[in-house]
Coordinates of C-alpha atoms (C1' of nucleotides) in Angstrom, one line a residue:
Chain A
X453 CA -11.7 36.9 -12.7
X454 CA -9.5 37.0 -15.8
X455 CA -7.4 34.7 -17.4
X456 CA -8.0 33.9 -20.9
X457 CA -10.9 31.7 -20.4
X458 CA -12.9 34.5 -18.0
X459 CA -12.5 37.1 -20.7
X460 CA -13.2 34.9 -23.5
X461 CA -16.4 34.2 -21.5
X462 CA -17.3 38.1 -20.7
X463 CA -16.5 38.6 -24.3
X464 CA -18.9 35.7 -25.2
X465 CA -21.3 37.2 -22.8
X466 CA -21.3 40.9 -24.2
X467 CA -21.6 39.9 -27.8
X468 CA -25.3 39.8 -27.9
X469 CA -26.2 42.7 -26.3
X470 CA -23.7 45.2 -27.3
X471 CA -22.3 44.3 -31.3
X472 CA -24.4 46.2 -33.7
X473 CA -25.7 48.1 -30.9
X474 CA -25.0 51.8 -30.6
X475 CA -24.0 53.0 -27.0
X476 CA -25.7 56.0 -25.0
X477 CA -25.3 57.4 -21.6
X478 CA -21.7 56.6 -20.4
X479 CA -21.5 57.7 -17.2
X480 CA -17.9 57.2 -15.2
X481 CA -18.5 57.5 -11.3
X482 CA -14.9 58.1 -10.8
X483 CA -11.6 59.7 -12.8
X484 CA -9.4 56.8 -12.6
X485 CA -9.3 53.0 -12.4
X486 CA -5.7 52.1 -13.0
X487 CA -4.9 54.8 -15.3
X488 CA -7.0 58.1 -15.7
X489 CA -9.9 57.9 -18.2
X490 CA -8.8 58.8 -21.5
X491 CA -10.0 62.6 -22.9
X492 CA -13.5 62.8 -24.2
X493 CA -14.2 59.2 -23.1
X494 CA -17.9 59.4 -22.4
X495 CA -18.1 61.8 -25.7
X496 CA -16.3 59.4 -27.8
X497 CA -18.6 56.7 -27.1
X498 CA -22.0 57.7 -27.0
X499 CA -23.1 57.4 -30.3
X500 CA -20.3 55.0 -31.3
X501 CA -21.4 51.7 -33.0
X502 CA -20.2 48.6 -31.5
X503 CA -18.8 46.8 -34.7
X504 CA -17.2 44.2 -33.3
X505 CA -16.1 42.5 -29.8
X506 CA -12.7 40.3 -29.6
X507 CA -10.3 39.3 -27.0
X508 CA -6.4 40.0 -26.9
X509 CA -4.2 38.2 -24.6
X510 CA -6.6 39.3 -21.5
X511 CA -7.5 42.0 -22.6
X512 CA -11.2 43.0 -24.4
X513 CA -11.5 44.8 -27.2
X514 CA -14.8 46.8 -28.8
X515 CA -13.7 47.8 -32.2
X516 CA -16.3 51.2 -32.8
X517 CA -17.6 52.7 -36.0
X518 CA -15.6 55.6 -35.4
X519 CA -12.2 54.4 -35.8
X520 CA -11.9 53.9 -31.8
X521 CA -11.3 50.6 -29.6
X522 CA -12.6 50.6 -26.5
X523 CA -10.5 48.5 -24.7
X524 CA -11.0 47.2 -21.0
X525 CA -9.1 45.3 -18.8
X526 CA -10.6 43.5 -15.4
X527 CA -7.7 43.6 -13.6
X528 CA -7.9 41.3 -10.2
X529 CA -11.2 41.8 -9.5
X530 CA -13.2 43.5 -12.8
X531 CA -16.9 42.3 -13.5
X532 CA -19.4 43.0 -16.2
X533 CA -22.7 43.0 -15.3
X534 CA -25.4 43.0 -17.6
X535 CA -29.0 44.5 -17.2
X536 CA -28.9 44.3 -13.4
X537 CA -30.4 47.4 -12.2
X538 CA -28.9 47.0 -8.7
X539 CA -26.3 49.6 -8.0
X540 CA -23.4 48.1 -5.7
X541 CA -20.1 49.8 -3.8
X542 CA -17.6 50.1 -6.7
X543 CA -19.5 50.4 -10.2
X544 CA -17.0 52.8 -11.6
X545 CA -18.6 52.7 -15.3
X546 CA -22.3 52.8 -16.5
X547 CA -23.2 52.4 -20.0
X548 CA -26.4 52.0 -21.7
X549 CA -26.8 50.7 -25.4
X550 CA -30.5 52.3 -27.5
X551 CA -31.8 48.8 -27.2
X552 CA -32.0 49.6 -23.4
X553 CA -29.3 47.6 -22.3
X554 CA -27.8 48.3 -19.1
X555 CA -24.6 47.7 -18.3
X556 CA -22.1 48.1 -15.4
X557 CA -18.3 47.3 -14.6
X558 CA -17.5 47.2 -11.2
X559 CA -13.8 46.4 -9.7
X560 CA -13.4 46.7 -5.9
X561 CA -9.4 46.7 -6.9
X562 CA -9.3 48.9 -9.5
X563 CA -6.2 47.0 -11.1
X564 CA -8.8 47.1 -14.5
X565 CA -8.4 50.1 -16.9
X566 CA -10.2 51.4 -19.8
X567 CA -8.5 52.9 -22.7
X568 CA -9.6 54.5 -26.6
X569 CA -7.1 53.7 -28.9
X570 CA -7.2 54.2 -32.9
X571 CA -8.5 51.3 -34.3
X572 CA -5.6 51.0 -36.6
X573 CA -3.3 51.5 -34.5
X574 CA -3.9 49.5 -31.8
X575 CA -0.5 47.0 -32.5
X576 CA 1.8 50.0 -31.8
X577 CA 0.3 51.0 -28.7
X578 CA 2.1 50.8 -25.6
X579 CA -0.4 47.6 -24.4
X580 CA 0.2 45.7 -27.0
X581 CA 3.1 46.5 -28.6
X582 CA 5.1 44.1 -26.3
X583 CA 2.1 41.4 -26.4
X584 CA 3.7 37.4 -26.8
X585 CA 2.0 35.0 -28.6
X586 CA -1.9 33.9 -28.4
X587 CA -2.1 29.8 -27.1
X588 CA -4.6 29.7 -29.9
X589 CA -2.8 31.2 -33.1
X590 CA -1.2 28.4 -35.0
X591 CA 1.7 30.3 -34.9
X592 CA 2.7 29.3 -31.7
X593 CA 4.0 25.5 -31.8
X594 CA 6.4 23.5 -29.7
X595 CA 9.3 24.2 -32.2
X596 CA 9.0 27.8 -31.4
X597 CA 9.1 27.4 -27.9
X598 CA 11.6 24.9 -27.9
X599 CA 13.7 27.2 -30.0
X600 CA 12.9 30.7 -28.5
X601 CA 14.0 29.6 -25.0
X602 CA 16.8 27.2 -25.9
X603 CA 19.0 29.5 -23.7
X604 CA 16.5 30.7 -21.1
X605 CA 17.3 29.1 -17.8
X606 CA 13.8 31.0 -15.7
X607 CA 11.6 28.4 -14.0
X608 CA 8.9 27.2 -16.0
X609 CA 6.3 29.3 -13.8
X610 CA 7.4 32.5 -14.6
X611 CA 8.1 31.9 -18.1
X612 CA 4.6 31.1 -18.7
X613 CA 3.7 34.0 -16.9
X614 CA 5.5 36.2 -19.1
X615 CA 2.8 37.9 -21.6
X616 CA 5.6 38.8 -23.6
X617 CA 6.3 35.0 -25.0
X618 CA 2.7 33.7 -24.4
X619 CA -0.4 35.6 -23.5
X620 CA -3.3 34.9 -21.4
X621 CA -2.3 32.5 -19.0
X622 CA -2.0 33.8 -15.2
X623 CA -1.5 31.9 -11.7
X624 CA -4.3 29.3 -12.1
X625 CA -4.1 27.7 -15.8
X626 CA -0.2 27.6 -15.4
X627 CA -0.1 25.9 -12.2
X628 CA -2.8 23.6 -13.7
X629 CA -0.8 22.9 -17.5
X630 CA 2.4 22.7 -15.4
X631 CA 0.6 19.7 -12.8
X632 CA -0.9 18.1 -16.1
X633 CA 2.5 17.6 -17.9
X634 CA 4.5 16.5 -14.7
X635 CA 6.5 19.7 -14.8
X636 CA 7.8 21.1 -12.0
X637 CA 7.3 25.0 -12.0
X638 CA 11.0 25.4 -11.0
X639 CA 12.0 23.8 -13.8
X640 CA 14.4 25.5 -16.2
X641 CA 13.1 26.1 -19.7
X642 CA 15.8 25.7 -21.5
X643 CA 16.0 22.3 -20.4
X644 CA 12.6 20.8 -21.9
X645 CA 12.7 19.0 -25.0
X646 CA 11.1 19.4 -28.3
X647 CA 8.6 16.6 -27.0
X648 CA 8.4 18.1 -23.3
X649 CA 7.1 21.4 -24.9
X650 CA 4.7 19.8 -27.4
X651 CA 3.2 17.9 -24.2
X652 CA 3.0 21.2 -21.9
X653 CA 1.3 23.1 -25.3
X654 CA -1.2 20.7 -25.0
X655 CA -2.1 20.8 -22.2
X656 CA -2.0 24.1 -22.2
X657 CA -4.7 24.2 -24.6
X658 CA -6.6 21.2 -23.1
X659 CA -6.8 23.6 -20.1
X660 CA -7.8 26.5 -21.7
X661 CA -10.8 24.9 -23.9
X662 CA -12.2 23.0 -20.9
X663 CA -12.3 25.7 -18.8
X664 CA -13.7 28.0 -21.5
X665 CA -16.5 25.6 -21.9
X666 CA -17.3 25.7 -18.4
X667 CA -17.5 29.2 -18.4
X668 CA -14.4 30.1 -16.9
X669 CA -13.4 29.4 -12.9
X670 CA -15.8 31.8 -10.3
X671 CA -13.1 31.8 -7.1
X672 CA -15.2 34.2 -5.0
X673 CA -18.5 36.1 -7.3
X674 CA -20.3 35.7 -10.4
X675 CA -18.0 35.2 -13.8
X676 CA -20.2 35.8 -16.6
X677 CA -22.0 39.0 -17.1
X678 CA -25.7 37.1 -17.1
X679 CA -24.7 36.1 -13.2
X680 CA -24.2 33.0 -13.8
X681 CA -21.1 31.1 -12.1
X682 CA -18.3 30.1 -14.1
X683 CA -17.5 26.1 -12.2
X684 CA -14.4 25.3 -13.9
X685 CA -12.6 25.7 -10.0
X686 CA -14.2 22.6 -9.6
X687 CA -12.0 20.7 -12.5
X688 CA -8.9 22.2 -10.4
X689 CA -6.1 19.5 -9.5
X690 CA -3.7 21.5 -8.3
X691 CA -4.8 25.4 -8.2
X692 CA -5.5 25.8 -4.5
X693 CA -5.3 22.4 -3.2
X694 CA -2.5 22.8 -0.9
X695 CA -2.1 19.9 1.5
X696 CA -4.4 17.5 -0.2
X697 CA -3.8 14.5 -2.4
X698 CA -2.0 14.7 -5.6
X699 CA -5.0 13.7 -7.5
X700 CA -2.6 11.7 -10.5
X701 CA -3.7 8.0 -9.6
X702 CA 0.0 6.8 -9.7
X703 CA 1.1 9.3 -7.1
X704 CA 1.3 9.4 -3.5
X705 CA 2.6 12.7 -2.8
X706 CA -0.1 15.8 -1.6
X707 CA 0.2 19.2 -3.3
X708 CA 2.3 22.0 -1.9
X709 CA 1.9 25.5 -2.2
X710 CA 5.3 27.8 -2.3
X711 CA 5.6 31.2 -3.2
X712 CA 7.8 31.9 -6.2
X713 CA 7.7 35.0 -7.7
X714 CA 5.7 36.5 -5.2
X715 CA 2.9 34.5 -6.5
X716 CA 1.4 31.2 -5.0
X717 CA 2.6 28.6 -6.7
X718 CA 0.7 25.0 -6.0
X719 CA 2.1 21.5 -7.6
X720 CA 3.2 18.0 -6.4
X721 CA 6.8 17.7 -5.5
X722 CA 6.6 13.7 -6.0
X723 CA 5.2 13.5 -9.4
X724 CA 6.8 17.3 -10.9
X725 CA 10.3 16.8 -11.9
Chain B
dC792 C1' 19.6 44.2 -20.5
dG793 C1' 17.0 40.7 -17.8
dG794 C1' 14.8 39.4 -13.9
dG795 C1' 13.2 39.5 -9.2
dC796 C1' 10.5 42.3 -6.0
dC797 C1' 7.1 45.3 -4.7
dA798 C1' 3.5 48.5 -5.2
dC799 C1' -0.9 49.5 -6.8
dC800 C1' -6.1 48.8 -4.1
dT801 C1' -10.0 46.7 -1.5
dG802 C1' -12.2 43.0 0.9
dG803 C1' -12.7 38.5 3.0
dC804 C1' -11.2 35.2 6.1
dG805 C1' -9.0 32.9 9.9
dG806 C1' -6.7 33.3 14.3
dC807 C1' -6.3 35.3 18.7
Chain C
dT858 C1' -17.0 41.3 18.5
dG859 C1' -12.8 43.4 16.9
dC860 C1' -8.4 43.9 15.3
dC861 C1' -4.4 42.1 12.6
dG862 C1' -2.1 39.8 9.3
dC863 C1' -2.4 37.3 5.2
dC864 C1' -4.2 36.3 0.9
dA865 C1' -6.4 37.1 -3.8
dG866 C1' -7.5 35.6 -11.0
dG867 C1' -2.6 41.1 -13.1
dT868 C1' 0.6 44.4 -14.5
dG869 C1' 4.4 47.5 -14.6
dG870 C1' 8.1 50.3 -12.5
dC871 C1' 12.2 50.3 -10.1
dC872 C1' 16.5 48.5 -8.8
dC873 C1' 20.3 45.3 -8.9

DNA sequence: CGGGCCACCTGGCGGC
DNA sequence: TGCCGCCAGGTGGCCC
């Protein structure tokens, strides 16, 4: 489930029952998900403090009182379930808090990974070290963009891709501020202009805040770790849509889905230049 | 070095 | 039914 708006939702979603709590019974049902468990991982936690819960690019971070981040990624396919005592196929790590919270992340996948990392030195560390720019941090403005990738000739889709310029975005929100500003995702980047970017920044965000209101987009299980369904999927007008009508009024075309990048790709060839 | 491709996993769905 | 191929919200290693 995770672009920026599904973790921004989990993270939403965890606040209440896990800051200020302190964490007990960690129990890992497997070695691995991605990457191995770090050392001491069900030690290091239980008893830990949960100070403070915040997302970076995707992933989420729960800053400890013991100098530790626990950080987790979802992966593909990575949920959060909260307080549902059911125990399904794939619930790799179960955690309780001493308010008797009961928590469980499941991910059929396993592309999702957990991680302890000193607190303060969570910028150097080989996740984040490399991280781009957050859509959200004022920092990032058309004149950057316009400026950073004055020479880069990669189509638009894969630059917006890159976590290395900006974070959070994946497939759906790109193909979706791409179809919003008329872009084509073939497009070269270094030949947008300063107004082209400021357009596609908005919309970027425009994308992001709607679909973080609706609680994220729920393509085939439950987003938010209280079960309920993120609906933003049903705001799409381009993710997924391949074959139907381009749904921009003054257009006639019908959007087409190609592979670029070895990732679907799904805008309007009539009204994307 | 930058960038494209493919692997990492499991499951669901459509077609035959 | 059952099997097969394709597809899926991300990332990172490898190879040119």
């Amino acid at each position: 489930m995770p672009e920026l708006p599904e973790i921004e939702t989990v993270c939403h979603g965890l606040r209440p029952f896990l800051e200020n709590n302190i964490i007990q019974n960690v129990q890992t049902n497997r070695d691995n998900l991605r990457y191995p468990f770090p050392p001491l991982f069900k030690e290091r936690l239980e008893t830990a403090r949960v100070l403070k819960i915040e997302r970076r690019a995707k992933y989420i971070l729960l800053h400890l009182d013991n100098e530790l981040t626990w950080v987790i990624h979802l992966g593909m396919s990575g949920r959060i379930r909260i307080n549902e005592e059911v125990s399904n196929k794939h619930d790799h790590v179960v955690w309780t808090t001493q308010q008797d919270c009961h928590f469980v992340y499941n991910d059929p996948r396993r592309f999702g990974l957990m991680d302890l990392v000193v607190t303060s030195k969570l910028n150097q560390h080989r996740l984040f070290a490399d991280l781009g720019i957050d859509p959200f941090d004022a920092v990032l403005t058309p004149e950057f963009l316009h400026k950073a990738l004055a020479t880069n000739k990669r189509p638009l889709k894969s630059v917006l891709l890159d976590q290395t310029i900006i974070v959070g975005l994946g497939n759906i929100y790109v193909c979706e501020a791409l179809w919003l500003t008329n872009l084509s995702p073939f497009r070269e980047a270094n030949t947008l202009s300063l107004k082209q970017w400021d357009k596609l920044l908005e919309n970027i965000l425009c994308v992001l805040k709607k679909a973080i209101t609706a609680g994220g987009s729920t393509l085939k299980d439950y987003s938010q770790p209280n079960g309920e369904l993120g609906y933003f999927q049903h705001q799409f007008n381009a993710y997924g849509r391949e074959g139907k009508q381009c749904l921009n009024d003054s257009c006639k075309g019908s959007i087409t889905r190609v592979v670029q990048a070895g990732r679907s790709t799904f805008y309007c060839i009539d009204c994307s230049k």
